[in-house]
Coordinates of C-alpha atoms in Angstrom, one line a residue:
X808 CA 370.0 23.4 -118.2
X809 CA 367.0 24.3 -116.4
X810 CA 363.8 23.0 -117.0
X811 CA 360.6 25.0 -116.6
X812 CA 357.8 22.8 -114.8
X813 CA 354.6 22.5 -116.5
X814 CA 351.2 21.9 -114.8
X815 CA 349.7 18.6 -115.6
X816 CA 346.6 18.6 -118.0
X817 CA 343.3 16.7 -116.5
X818 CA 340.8 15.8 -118.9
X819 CA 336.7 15.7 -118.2
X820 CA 336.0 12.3 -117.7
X821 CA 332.6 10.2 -118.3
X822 CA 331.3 7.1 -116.7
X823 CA 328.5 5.1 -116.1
X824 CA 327.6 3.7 -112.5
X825 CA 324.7 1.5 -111.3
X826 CA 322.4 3.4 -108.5
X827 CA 323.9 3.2 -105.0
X828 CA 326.7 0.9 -105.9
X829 CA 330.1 1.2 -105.4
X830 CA 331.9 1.8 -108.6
X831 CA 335.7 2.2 -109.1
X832 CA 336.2 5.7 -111.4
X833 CA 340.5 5.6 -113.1
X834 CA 340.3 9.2 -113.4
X835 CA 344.1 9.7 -114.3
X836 CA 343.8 7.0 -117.1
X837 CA 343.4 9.7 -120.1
X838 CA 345.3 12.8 -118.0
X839 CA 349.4 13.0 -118.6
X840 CA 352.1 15.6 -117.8
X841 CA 354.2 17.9 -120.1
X842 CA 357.4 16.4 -117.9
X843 CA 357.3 12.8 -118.9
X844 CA 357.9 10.5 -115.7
X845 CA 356.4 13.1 -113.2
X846 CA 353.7 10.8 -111.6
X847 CA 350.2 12.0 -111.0
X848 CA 347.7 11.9 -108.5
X849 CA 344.2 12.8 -107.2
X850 CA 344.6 15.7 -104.6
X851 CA 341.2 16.8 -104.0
X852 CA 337.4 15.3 -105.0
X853 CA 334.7 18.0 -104.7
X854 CA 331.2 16.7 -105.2
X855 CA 327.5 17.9 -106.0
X856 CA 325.8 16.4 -102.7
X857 CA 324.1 13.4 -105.6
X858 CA 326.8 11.0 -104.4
X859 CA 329.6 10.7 -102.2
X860 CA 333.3 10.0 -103.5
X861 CA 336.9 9.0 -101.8
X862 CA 339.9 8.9 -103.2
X863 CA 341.8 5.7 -103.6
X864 CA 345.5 4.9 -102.5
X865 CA 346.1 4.1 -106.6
X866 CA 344.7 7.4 -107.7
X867 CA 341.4 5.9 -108.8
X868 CA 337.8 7.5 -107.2
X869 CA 335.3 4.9 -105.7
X870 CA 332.1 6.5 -106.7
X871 CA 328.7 5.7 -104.7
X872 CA 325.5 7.7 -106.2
X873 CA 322.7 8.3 -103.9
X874 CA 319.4 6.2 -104.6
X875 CA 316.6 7.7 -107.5
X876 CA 320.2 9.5 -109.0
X877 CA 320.2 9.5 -112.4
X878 CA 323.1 11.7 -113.7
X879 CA 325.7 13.5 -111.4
X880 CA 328.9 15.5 -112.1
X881 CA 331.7 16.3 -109.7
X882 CA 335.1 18.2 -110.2
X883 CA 338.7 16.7 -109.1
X884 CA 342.3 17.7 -108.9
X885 CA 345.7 16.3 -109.8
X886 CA 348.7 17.1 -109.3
X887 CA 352.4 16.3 -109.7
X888 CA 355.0 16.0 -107.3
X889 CA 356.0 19.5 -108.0
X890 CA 353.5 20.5 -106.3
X891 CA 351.4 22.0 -109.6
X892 CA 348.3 21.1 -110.3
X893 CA 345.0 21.0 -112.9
X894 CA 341.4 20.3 -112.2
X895 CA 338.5 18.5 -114.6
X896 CA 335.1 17.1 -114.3
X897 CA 333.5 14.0 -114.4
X898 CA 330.1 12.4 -115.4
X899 CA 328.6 10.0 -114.3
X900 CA 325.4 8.7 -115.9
X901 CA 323.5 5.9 -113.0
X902 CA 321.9 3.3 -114.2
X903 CA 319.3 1.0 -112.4
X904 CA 319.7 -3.0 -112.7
X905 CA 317.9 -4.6 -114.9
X906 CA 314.9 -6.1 -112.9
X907 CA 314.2 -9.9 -113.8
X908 CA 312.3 -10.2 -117.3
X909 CA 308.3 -10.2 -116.9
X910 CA 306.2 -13.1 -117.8
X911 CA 304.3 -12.4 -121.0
X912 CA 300.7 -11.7 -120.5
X913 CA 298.5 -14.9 -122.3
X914 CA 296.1 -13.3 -125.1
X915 CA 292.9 -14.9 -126.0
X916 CA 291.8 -14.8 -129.6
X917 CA 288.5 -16.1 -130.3
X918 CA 287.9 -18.4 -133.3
X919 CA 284.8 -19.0 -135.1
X920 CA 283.9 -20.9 -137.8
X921 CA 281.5 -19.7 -141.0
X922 CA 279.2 -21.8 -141.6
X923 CA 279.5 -24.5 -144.1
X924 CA 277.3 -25.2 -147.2
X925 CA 277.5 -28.4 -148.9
X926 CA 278.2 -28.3 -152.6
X927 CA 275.9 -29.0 -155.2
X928 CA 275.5 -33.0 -155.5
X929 CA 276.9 -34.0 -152.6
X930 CA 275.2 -35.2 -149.2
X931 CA 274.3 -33.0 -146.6
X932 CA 276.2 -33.5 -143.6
X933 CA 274.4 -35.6 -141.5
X934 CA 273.5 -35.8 -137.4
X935 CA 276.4 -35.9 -135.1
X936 CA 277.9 -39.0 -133.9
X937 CA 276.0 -40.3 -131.1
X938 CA 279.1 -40.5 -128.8
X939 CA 279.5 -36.8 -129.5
X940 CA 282.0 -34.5 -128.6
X941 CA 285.0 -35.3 -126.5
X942 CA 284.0 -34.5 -122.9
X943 CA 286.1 -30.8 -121.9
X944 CA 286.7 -30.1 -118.2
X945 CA 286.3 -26.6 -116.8
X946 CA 288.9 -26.7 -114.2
X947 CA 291.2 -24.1 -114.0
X948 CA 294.4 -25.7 -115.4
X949 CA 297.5 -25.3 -112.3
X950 CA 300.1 -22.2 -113.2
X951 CA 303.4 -22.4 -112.6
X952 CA 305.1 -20.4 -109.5
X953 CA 307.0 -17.1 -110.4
X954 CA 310.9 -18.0 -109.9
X955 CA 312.1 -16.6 -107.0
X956 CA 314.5 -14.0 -107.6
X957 CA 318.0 -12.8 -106.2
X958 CA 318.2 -9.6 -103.8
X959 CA 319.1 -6.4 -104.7
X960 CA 322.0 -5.4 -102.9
X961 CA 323.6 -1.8 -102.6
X962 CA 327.4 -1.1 -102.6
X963 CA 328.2 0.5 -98.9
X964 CA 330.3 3.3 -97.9
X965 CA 331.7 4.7 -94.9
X966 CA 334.5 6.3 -93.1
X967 CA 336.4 5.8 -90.1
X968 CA 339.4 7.4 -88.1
X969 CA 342.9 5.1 -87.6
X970 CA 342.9 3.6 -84.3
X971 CA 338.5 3.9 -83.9
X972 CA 336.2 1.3 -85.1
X973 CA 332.8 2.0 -86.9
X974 CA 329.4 -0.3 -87.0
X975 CA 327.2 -0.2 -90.1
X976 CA 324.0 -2.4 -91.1
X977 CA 325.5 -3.2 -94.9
X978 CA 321.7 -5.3 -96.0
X979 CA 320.0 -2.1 -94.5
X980 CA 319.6 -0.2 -98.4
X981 CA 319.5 -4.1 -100.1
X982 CA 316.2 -4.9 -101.2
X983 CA 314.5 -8.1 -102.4
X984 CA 312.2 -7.7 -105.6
X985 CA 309.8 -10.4 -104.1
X986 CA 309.6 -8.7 -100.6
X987 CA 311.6 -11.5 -98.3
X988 CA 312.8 -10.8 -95.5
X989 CA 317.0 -10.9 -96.0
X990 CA 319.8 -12.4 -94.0
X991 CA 323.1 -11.9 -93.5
X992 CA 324.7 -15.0 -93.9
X993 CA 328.8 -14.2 -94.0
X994 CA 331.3 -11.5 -94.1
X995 CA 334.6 -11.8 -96.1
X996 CA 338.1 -10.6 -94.6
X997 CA 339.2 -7.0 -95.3
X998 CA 342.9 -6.5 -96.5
X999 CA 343.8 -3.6 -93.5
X1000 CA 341.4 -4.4 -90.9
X1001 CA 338.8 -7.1 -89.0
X1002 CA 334.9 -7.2 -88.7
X1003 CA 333.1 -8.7 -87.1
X1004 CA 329.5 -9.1 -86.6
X1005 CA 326.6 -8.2 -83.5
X1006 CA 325.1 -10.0 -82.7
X1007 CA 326.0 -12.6 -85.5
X1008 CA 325.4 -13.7 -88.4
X1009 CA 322.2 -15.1 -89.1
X1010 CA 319.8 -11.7 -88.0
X1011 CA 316.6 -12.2 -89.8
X1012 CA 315.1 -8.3 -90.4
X1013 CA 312.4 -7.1 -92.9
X1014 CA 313.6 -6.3 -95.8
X1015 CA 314.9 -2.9 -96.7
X1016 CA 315.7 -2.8 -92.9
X1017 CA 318.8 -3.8 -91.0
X1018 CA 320.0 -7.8 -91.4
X1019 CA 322.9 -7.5 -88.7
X1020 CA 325.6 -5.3 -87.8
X1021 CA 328.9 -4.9 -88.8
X1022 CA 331.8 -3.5 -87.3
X1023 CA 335.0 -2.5 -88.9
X1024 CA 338.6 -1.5 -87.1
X1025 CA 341.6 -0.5 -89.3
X1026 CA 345.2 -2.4 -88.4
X1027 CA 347.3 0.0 -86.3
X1028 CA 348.8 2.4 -88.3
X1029 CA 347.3 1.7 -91.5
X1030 CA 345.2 4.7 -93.5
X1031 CA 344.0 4.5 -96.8
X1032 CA 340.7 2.5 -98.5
X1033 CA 339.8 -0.7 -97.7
X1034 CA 337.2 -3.3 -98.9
X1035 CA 335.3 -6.4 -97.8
X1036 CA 332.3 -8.2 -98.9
X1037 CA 329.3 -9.6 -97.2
X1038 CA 326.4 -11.8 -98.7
X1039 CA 323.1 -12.1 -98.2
X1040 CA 319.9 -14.2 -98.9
X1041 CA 316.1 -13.9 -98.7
X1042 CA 315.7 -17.6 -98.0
X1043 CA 314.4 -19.0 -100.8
X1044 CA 317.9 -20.2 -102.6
X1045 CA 318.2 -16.4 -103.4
X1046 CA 321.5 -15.0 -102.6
X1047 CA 323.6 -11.7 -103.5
X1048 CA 327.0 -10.4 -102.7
X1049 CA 327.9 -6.7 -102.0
X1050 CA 331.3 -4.8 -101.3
X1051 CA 331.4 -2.3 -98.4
X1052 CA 333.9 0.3 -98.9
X1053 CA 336.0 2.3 -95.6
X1054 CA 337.9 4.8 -96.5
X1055 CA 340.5 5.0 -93.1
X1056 CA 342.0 8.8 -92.6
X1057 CA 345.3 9.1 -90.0
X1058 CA 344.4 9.8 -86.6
X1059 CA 346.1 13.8 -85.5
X1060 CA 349.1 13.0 -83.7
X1061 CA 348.8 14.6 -79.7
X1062 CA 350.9 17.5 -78.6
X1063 CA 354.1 16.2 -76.9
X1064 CA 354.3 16.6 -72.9
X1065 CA 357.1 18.7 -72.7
X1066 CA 358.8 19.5 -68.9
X1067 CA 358.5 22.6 -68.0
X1068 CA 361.3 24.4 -65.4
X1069 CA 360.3 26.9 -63.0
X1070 CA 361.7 28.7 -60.2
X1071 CA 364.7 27.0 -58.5
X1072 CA 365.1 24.4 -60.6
X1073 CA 362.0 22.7 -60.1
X1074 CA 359.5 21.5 -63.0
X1075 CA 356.0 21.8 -64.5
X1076 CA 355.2 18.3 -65.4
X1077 CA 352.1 18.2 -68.2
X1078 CA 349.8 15.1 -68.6
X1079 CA 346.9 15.6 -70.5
X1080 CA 344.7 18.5 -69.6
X1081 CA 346.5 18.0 -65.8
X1082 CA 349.2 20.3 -64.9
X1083 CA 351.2 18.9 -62.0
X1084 CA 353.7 21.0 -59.4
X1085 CA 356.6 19.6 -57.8
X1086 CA 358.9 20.7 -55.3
X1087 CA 359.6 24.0 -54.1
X1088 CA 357.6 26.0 -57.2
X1089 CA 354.5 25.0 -55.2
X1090 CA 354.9 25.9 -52.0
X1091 CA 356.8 28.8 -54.0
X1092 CA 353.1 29.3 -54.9
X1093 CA 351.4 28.7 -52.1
X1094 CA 353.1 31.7 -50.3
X1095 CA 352.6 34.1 -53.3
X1096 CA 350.5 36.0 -50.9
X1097 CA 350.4 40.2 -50.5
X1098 CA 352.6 41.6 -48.1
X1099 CA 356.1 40.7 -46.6
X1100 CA 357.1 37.5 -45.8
X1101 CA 360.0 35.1 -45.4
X1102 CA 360.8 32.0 -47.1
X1103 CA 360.5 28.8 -44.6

């Protein structure tokens, strides 16, 4: 009996992301397919130009908004391994982190007193005590230092070829809410790949600038998303911890150097861009001239 294949049915999707941060979307968790055990999977991610988005080796969509976003909508597409396929949208409502909760303001209320008239039979008050009133300072009374506050750090993401390497400042979009400088401090290991840093860890820059480079390189023959952390701190006991995500796409294989033959057995051997002749083809060329002539 043959069975007719059915399309598989994507449903519109809605999430919420923090701004600029790198947030996992599992698109696929609420779509299914008419052929039960026909798996699904994300085939193409078209966005609105508020955000970027890759596509995950388990079918999920990291998500990355760009900064003062505060809604954004992009389409995907699944499909099965039929080869059919269905499309929906998804939502995603950014949200800023909560900054640190303010002080409250101190509020003066003044008091004053009505005043006071004895009753009928008893004694008037009479003069103050000669010691008088306890002695009041007018120094301003010490206030206590704002905490220091953690940075503000903003997920990374970035793309690089199999077999090439690629260099990113990840504390260059982190911020620190009480404007010190930031420092990159350490780098955690990726699962497909190495970093490392130039010129090391350690770079003091301004915040909101660069803090220290980083530069990724895929393992050989690996493509797919990857993901490592890094951490930073604005020197004050502040510190923050942010993930950089690389999405790695297969290098194009190169056209095979294939021999050639040409006249009398001899051979056109291709390297590159280079053609090389051998044997009797060239000077075969060579005396490819107008007019008679006779072979040496």
């Amino acid at each position: 009996m043959l069975v007719r294949n059915a399309p598989p049915v994507a449903v519109d999707d809605v999430f919420a992301a923090q701004e600029a941060t790198a947030t996992i979307l599992d698109v696929l968790a609420n779509d299914h397919d008419p052929n039960t055990g026909q798996p699904l999977t994300v085939t193409e991610v078209r966005t609105s130009g508020n955000g970027t988005a890759i596509i995950d080796t388990g079918g999920t969509i990291t998500y990355v908004s760009r900064p003062g976003v505060s809604s954004d909508s992009f389409t995907y597409t699944v499909g099965d391994d039929m080869g059919r396929t269905d499309t929906a949208s998804v939502t995603v409502h950014v949200y800023r982190p909560s900054p640190a909760g303010p002080t409250s303001p101190s509020v003066t209320v003044p008091v004053s007193s009505p005043p006071v008239s004895p009753s009928p039979g008893l004694p008037s008050p009479g003069p103050p005590s000669p010691a008088g009133p306890p002695p009041t300072s007018d120094s301003p009374r010490p206030s206590s230092p704002a905490p220091n506050r953690p940075p503000l750090v903003t997920g990374d993401l970035t793309a690089v070829t199999a077999g090439e390497e690629v260099t990113l400042w990840p504390a260059g979009n982190d911020t620190d809410p009480d404007g010190y400088d930031l420092t990159l401090v350490s780098v955690g290991r990726p699962a497909h790949g190495r970093v490392h840093t130039r010129p090391g860890p350690g770079i003091v820059a301004a915040a909101g600038e660069g803090a220290g480079a980083v530069t990724y390189v895929p393992d050989r023959g690996y493509a797919g998303v990857d993901r490592f952390t890094y951490t930073i701190t604005d020197g004050r006991g502040g510190t923050a911890t942010g993930t950089i995500t690389v999405q790695v796409t297969a290098a194009r294989p190169e056209p095979p150097d294939l021999p050639v033959s040409g006249p009398d057995g001899d051979s056109i051997a291709r390297v590159g861009a280079l053609v090389v002749l051998t044997g009797v083809f060239l000077r075969w060329l060579t005396d490819a001239r107008p007019g008679r002539h006779r072979r040496r």
